[in-house]
mmCIF file of C-alpha atoms in Angstrom:
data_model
loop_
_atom_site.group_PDB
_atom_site.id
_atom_site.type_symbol
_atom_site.label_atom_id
_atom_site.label_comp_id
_atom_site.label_asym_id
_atom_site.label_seq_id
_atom_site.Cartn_x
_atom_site.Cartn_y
_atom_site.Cartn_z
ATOM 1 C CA UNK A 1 -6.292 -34.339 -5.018
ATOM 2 C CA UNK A 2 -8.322 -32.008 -7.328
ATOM 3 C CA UNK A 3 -5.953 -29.717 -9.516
ATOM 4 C CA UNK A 4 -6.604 -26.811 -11.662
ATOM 5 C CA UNK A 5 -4.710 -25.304 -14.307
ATOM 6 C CA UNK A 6 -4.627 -21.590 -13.606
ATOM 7 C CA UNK A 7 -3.105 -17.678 -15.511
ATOM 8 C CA UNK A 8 -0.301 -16.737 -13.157
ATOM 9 C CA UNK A 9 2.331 -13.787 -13.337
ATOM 10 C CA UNK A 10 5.619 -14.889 -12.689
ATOM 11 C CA UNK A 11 9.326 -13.596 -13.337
ATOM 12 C CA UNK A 12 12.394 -15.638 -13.728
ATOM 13 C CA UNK A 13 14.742 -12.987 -13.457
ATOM 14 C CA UNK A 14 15.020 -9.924 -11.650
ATOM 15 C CA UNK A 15 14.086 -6.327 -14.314
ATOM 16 C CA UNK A 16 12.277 -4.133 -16.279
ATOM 17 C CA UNK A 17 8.334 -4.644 -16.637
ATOM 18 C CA UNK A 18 8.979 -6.980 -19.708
ATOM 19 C CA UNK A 19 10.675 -10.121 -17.427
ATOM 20 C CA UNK A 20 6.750 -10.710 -16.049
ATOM 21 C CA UNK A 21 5.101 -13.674 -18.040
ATOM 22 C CA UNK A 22 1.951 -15.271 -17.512
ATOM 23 C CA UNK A 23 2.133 -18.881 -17.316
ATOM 24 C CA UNK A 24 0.060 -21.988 -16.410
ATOM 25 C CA UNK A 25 0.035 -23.322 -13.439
ATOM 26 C CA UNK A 26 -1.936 -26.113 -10.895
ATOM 27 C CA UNK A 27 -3.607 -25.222 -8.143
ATOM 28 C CA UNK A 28 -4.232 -28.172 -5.642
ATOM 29 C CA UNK A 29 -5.862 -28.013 -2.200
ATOM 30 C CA UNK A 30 -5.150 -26.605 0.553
ATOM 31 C CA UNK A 31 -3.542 -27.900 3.621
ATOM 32 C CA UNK A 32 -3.563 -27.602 7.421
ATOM 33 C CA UNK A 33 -4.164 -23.196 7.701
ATOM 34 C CA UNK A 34 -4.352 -22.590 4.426
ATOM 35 C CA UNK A 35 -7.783 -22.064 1.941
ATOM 36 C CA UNK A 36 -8.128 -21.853 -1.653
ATOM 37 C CA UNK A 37 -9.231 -18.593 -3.056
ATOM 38 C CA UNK A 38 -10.762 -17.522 -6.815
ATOM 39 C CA UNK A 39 -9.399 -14.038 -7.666
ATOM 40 C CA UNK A 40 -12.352 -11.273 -8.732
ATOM 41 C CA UNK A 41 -9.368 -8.893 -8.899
ATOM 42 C CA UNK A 42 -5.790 -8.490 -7.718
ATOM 43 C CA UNK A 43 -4.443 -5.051 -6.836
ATOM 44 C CA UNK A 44 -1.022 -3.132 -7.698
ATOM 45 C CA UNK A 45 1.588 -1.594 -5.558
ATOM 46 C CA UNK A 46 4.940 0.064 -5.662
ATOM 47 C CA UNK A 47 6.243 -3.403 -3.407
ATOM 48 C CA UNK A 48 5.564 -5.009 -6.371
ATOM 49 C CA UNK A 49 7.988 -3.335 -8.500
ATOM 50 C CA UNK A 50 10.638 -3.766 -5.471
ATOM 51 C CA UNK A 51 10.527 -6.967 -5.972
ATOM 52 C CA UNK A 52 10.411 -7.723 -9.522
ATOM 53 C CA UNK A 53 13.562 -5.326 -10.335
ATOM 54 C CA UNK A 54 15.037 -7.281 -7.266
ATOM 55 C CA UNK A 55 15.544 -4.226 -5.127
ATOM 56 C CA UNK A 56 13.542 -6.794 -2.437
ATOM 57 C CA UNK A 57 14.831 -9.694 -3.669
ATOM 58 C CA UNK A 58 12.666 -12.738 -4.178
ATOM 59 C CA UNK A 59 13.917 -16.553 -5.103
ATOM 60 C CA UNK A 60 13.435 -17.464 -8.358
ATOM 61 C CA UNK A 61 11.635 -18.577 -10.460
ATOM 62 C CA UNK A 62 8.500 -16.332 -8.227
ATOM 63 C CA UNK A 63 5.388 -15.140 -8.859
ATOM 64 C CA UNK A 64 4.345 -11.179 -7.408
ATOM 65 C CA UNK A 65 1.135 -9.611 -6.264
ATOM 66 C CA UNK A 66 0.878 -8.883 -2.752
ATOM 67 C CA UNK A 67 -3.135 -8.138 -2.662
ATOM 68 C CA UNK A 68 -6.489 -9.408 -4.121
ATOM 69 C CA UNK A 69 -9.750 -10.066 -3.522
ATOM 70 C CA UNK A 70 -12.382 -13.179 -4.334
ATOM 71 C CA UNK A 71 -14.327 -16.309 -3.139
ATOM 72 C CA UNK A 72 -13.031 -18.327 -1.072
ATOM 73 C CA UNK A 73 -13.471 -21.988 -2.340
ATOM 74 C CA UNK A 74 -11.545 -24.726 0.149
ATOM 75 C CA UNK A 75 -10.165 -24.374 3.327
ATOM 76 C CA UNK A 76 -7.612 -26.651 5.321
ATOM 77 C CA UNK A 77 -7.714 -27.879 8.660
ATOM 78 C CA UNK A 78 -7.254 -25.560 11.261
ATOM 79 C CA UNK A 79 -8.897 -22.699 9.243
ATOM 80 C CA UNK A 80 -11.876 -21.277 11.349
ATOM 81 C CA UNK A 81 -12.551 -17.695 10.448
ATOM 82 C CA UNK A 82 -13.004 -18.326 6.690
ATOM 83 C CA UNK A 83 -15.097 -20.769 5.146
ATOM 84 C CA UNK A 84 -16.074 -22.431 1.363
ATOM 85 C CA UNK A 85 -18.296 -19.509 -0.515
ATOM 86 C CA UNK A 86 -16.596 -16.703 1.405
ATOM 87 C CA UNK A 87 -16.150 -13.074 0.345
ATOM 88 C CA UNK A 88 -12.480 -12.306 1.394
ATOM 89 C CA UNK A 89 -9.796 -10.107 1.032
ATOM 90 C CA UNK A 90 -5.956 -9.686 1.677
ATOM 91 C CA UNK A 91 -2.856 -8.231 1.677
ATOM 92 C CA UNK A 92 -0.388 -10.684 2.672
ATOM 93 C CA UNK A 93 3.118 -12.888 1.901
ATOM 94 C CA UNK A 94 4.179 -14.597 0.361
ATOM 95 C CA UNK A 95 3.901 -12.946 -3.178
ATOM 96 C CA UNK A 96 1.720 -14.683 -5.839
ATOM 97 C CA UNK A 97 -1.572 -12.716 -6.124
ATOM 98 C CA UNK A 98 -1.122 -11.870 -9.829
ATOM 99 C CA UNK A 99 -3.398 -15.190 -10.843
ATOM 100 C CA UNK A 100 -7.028 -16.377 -11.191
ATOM 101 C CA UNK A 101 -6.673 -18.705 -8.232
ATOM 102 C CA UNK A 102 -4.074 -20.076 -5.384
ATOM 103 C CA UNK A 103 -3.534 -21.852 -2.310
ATOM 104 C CA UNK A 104 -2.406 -19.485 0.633
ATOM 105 C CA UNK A 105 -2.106 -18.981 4.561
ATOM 106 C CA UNK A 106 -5.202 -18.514 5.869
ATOM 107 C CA UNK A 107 -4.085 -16.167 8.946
ATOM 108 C CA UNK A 108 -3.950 -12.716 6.736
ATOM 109 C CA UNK A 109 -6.797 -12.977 4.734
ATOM 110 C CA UNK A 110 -9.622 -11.280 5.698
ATOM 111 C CA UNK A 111 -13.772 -11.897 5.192
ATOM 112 C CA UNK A 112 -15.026 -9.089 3.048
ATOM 113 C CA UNK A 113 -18.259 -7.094 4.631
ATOM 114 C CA UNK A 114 -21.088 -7.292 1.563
ATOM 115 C CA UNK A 115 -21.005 -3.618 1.287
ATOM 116 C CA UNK A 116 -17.475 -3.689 0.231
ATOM 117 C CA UNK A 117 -17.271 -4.752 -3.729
ATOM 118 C CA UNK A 118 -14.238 -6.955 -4.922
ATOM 119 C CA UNK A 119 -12.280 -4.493 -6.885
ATOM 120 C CA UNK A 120 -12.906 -2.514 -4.438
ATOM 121 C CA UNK A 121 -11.684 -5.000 -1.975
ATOM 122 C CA UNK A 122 -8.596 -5.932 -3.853
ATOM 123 C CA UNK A 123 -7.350 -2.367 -4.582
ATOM 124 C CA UNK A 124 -7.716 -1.205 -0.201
ATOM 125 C CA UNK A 125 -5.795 -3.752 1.430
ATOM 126 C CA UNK A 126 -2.604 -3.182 1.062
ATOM 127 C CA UNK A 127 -2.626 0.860 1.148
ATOM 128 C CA UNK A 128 -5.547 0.991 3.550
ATOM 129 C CA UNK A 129 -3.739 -1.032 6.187
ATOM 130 C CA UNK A 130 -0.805 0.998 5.617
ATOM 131 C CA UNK A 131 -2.976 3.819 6.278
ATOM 132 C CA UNK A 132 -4.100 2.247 9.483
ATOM 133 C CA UNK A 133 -0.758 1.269 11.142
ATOM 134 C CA UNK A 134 0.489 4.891 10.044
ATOM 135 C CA UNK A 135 -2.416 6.474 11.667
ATOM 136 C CA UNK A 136 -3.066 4.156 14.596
ATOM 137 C CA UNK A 137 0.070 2.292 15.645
ATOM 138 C CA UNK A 138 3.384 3.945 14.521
ATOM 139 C CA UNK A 139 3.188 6.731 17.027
ATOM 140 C CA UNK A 140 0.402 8.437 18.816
ATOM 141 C CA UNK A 141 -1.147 11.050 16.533
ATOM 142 C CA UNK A 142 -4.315 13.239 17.989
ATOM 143 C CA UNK A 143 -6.990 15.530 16.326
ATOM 144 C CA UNK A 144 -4.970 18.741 15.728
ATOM 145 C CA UNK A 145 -1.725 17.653 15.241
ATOM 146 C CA UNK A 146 -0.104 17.897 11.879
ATOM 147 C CA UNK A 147 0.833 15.424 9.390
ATOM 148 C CA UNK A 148 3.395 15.733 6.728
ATOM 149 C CA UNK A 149 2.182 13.138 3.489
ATOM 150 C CA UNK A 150 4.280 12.920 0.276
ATOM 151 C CA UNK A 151 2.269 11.458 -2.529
ATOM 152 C CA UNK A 152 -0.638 12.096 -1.533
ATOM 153 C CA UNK A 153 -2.708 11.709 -4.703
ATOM 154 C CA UNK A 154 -1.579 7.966 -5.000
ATOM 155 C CA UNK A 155 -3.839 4.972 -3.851
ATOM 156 C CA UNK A 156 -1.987 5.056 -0.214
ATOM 157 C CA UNK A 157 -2.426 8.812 -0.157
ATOM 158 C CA UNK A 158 -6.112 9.690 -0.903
ATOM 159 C CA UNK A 159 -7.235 7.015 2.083
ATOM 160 C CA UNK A 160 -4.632 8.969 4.194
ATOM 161 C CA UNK A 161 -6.077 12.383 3.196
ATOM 162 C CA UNK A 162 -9.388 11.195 3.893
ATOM 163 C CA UNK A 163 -8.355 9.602 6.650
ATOM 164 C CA UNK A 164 -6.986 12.546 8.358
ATOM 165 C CA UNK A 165 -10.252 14.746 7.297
ATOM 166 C CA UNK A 166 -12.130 11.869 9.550
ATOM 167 C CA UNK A 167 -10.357 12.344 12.511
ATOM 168 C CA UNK A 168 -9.522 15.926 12.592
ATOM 169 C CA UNK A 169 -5.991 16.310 11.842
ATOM 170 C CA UNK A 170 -4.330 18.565 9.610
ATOM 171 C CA UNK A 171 -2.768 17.141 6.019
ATOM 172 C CA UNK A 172 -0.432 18.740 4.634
ATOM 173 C CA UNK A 173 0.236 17.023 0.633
ATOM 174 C CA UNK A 174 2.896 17.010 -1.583
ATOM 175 C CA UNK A 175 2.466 15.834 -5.166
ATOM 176 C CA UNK A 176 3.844 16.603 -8.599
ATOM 177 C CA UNK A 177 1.212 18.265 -10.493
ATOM 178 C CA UNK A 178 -1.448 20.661 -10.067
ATOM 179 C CA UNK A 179 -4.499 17.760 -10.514
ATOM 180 C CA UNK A 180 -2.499 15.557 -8.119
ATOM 181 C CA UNK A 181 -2.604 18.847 -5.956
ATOM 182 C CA UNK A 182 -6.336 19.468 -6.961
ATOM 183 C CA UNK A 183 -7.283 15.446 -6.396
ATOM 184 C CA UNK A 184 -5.650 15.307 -2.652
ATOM 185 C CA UNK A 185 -7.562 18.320 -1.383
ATOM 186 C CA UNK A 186 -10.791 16.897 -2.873
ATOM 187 C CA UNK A 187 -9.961 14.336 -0.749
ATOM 188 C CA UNK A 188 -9.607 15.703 2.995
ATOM 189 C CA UNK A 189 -5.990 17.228 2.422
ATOM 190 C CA UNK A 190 -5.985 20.820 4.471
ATOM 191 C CA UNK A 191 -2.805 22.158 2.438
ATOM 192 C CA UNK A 192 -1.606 20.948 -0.391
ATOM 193 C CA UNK A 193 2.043 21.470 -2.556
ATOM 194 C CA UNK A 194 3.212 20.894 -5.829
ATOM 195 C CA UNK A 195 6.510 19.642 -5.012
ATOM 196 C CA UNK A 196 7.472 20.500 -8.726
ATOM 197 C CA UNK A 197 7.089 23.841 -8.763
ATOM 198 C CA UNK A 198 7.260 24.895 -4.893
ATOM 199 C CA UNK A 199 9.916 23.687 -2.263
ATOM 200 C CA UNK A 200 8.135 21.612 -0.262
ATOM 201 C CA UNK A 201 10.442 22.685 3.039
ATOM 202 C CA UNK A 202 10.082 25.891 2.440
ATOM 203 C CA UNK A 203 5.639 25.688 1.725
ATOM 204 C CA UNK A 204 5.997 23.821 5.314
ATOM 205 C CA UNK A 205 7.421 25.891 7.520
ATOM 206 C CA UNK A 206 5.357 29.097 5.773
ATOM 207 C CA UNK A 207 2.268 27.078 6.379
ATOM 208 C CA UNK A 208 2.768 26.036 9.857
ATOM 209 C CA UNK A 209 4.168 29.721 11.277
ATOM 210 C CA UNK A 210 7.539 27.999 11.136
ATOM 211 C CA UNK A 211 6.485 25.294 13.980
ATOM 212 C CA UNK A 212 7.037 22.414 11.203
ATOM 213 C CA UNK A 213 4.470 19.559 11.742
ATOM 214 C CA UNK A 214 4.255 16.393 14.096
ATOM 215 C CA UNK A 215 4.611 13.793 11.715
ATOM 216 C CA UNK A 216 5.943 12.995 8.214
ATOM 217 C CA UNK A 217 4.663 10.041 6.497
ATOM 218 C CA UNK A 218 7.063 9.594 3.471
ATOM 219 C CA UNK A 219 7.122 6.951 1.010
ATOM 220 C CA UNK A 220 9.537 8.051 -1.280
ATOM 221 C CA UNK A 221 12.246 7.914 -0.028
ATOM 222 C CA UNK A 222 15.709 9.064 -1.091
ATOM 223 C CA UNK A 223 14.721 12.417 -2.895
ATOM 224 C CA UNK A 224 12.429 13.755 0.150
ATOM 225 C CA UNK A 225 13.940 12.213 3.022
ATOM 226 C CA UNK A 226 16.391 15.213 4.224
ATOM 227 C CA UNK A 227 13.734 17.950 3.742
ATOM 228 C CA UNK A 228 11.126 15.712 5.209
ATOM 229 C CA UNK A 229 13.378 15.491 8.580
ATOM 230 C CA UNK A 230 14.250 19.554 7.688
ATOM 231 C CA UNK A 231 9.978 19.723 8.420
ATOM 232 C CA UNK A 232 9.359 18.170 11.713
ATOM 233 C CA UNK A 233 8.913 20.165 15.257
ATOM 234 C CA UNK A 234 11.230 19.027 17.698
ATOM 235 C CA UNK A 235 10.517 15.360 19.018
ATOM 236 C CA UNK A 236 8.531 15.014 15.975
ATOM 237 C CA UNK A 237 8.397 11.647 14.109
ATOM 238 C CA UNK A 238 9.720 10.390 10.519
ATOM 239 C CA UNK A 239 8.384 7.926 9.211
ATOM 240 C CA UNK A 240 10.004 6.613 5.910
ATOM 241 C CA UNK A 241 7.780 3.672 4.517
ATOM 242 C CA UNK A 242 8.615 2.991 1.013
ATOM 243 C CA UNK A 243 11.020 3.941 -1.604
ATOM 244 C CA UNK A 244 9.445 5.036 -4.764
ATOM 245 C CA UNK A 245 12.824 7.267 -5.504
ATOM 246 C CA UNK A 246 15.598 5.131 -4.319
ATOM 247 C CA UNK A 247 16.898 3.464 -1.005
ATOM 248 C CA UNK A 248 17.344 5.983 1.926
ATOM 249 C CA UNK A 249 21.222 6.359 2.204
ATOM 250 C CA UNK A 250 23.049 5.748 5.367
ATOM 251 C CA UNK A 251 22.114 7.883 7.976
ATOM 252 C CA UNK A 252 24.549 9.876 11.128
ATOM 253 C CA UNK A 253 21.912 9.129 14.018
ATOM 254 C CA UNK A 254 23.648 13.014 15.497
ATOM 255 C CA UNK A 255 21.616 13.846 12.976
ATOM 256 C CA UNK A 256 18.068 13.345 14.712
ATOM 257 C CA UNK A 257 19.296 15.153 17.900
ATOM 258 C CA UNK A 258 20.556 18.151 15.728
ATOM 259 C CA UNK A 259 17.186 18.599 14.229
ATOM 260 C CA UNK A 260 15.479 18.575 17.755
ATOM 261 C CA UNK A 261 15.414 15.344 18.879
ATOM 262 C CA UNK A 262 13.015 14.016 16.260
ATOM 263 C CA UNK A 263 12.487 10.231 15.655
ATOM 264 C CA UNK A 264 12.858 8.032 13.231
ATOM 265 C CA UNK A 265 11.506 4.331 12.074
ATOM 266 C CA UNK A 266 10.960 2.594 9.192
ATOM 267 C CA UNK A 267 7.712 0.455 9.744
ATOM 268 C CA UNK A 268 6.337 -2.190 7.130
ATOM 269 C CA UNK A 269 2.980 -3.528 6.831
ATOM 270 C CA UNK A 270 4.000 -7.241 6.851
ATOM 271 C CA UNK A 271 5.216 -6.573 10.830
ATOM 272 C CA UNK A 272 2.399 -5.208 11.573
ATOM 273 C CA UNK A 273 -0.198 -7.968 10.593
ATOM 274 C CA UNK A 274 2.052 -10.969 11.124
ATOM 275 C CA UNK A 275 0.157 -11.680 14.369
ATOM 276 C CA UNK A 276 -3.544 -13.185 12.690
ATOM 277 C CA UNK A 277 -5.765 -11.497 15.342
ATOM 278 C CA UNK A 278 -3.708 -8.226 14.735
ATOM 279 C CA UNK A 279 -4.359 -8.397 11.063
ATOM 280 C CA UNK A 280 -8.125 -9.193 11.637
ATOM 281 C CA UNK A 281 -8.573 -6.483 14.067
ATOM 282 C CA UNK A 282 -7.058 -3.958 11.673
ATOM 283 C CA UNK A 283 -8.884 -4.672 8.952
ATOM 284 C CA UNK A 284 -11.911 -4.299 11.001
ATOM 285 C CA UNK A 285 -10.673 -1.261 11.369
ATOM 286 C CA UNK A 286 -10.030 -0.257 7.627
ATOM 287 C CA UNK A 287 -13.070 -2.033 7.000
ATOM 288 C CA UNK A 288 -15.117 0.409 9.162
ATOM 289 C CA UNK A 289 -13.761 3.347 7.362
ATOM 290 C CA UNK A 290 -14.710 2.290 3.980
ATOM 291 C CA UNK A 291 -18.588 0.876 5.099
ATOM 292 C CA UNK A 292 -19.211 4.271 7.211
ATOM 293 C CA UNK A 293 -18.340 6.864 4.110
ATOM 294 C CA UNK A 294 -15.386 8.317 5.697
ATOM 295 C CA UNK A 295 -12.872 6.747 3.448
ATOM 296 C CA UNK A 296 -13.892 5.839 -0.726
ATOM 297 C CA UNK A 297 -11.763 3.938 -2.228
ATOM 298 C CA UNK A 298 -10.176 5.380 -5.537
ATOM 299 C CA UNK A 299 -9.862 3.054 -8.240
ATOM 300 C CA UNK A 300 -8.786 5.358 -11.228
ATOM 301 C CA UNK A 301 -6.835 2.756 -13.486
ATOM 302 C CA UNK A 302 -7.326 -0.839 -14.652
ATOM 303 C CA UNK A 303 -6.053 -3.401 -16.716
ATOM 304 C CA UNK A 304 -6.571 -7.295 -17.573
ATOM 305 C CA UNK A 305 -4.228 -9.746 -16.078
ATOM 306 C CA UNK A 306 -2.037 -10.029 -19.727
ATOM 307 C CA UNK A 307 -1.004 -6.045 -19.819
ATOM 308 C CA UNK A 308 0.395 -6.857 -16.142
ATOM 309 C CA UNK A 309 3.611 -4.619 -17.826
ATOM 310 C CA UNK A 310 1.965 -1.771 -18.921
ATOM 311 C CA UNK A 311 0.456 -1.302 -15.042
ATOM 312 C CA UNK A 312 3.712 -1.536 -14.474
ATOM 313 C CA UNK A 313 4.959 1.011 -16.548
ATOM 314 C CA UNK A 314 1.996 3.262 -15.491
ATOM 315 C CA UNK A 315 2.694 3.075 -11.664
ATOM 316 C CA UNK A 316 6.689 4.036 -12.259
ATOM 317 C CA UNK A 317 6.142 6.912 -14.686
ATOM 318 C CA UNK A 318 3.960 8.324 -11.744
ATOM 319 C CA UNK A 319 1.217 8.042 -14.273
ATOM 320 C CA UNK A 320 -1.333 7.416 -12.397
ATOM 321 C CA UNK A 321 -3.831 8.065 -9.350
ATOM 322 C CA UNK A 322 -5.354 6.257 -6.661
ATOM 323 C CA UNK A 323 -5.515 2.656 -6.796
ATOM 324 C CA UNK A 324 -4.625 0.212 -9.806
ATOM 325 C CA UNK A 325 -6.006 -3.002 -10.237
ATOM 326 C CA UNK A 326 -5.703 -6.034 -11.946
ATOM 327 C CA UNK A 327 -8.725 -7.416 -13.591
ATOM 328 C CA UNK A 328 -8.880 -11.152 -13.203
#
């Protein structure tokens, strides 16, 4: 068996930016469904964070990263949609993309069209599928309707507002400064709200006549989630994917019938694609966006592999916009 000592990010306790250390570590070959991939660049999310201060917890020792993209340079038996010399990309579990190279399931990574670059590649996966299962399979959501989006400057956000211009529904965006603001509407969002300085509930209901909207797509979580529900027509949908402010506390389920009967879920990504031809067929999907125009990726940040903290430190000051990535 062929080894190779590779640069991996890996905690061995649960904390602040500084427990993340880069350490050596052999890569072997892969076995039945898996492949061997070379990292170009690894991309940054707020799951990342999750699960390095433990909030998701992890067993340790771990390494993190939940998306890259590269060459793909062994696969294992089984493995028939990816072969040696491969452009791929992915967004998948278990966590370990943080590194120049690993061994992996095959079933969630993805071949990368030619017209797609790497960093480009490694920065969409994770937020553009997001944006896909939002859009396309959390509940049905038609040209006209209205869409609630918190964040909407951030890498998830400015595929969703351009999303939503491609398809001819309304965005409404909420972000905390007046570039953020500036940055989503450049992007396809109709309205846009500087949650700082305006109540968001109250910009809502003036901009939709008091109706409220169909949808709310909230990643936040705890600080937004009652005035997000406070926003929604009756029978609308919540949807609460992330927590960038906290956990959601407890909720009284009366409450969804006293607001009009509105629903609620909390979706994740990693349901979504667990089934392989699933995954591939929504990253077609994604994929189709990006290739036509409709959708540009945003990479606005970028750092090497060793200042893996200061990312860190970036993405939970709200520092930055659109995607971050990782340069391998």
């Amino acid at each position: 068996m062929s080894q190779t000592s590779v640069k991996t990010v890996i905690i061995e306790e649960f904390g602040g930016p500084e427990v993340m250390k880069l350490a050596e570590r052999e890569v072997g070959e892969p076995g039945p469904g898996e492949i061997r991939i070379r990292h170009k660049a690894c991309g940054l999310n707020f799951i990342d964070v999750y699960q390095r201060t433990g909030l998701y917890p992890l067993q340790l020792p771990t390494p993190l990263g939940m998306e890259a993209a590269g060459v793909v340079e062994a696969v294992g038996e089984g493995v028939t949609h990816l072969k040696p010399g491969d452009r791929a990309a992915y967004a998948s579990m278990p966590p370990g993309s943080y590194c120049e190279a690993r061994v992996m399931p095959a079933a969630q990574v993805c071949p990368l069209p030619d017209g797609i670059s790497f960093e480009e590649g490694a920065a969409m996966m994770l937020k553009g599928l997001t944006v896909q299962y939002l859009f396309r399979r959390t509940t049905p959501i038609a040209k006209g309707d209205t869409v609630l989006f918190h964040a909407a400057a951030g890498g998830v956000g400015l595929i969703a507002c351009q999303w939503a211009r491609s398809e001819g529904i309304t965005l409404i965006g909420t972000a905390g400064t007046d570039e953020k603001c500036a940055l989503a509407k450049e992007n396809g969002a109709t309205h846009v709200i500087n949650y700082r300085t305006e109540n968001f509930e109250e910009k809502v209901k003036e901009i939709t006549g008091g109706a409220g909207v169909d949808v709310v797509m909230d990643s936040i979580g705890k600080d937004t989630f009652e005035g997000s529900t406070n926003c929604l027509k009756p029978f609308g949908m919540m949807i609460t994917f992330g927590n960038a402010s906290g956990k959601v506390p407890p909720v009284d389920v009366g409450m969804l019938a006293a607001k009009g009967s509105i629903k609620l879920t909390r979706p994740t990504l990693f349901t979504h694609i667990a089934d392989h031809a699933t995954c591939q067929q929504m990253a077609q999907d994604l994929f189709e966006k990006v290739t036509s125009g409709a959708v540009k990726i945003h990479i606005d940040q970028r750092f090497p592999l060793d200042r893996v903290a200061d990312a860190h430190r970036a993405l939970e000051a709200r520092q930055t916009t659109g995607a971050t990535i990782l340069e391998v």
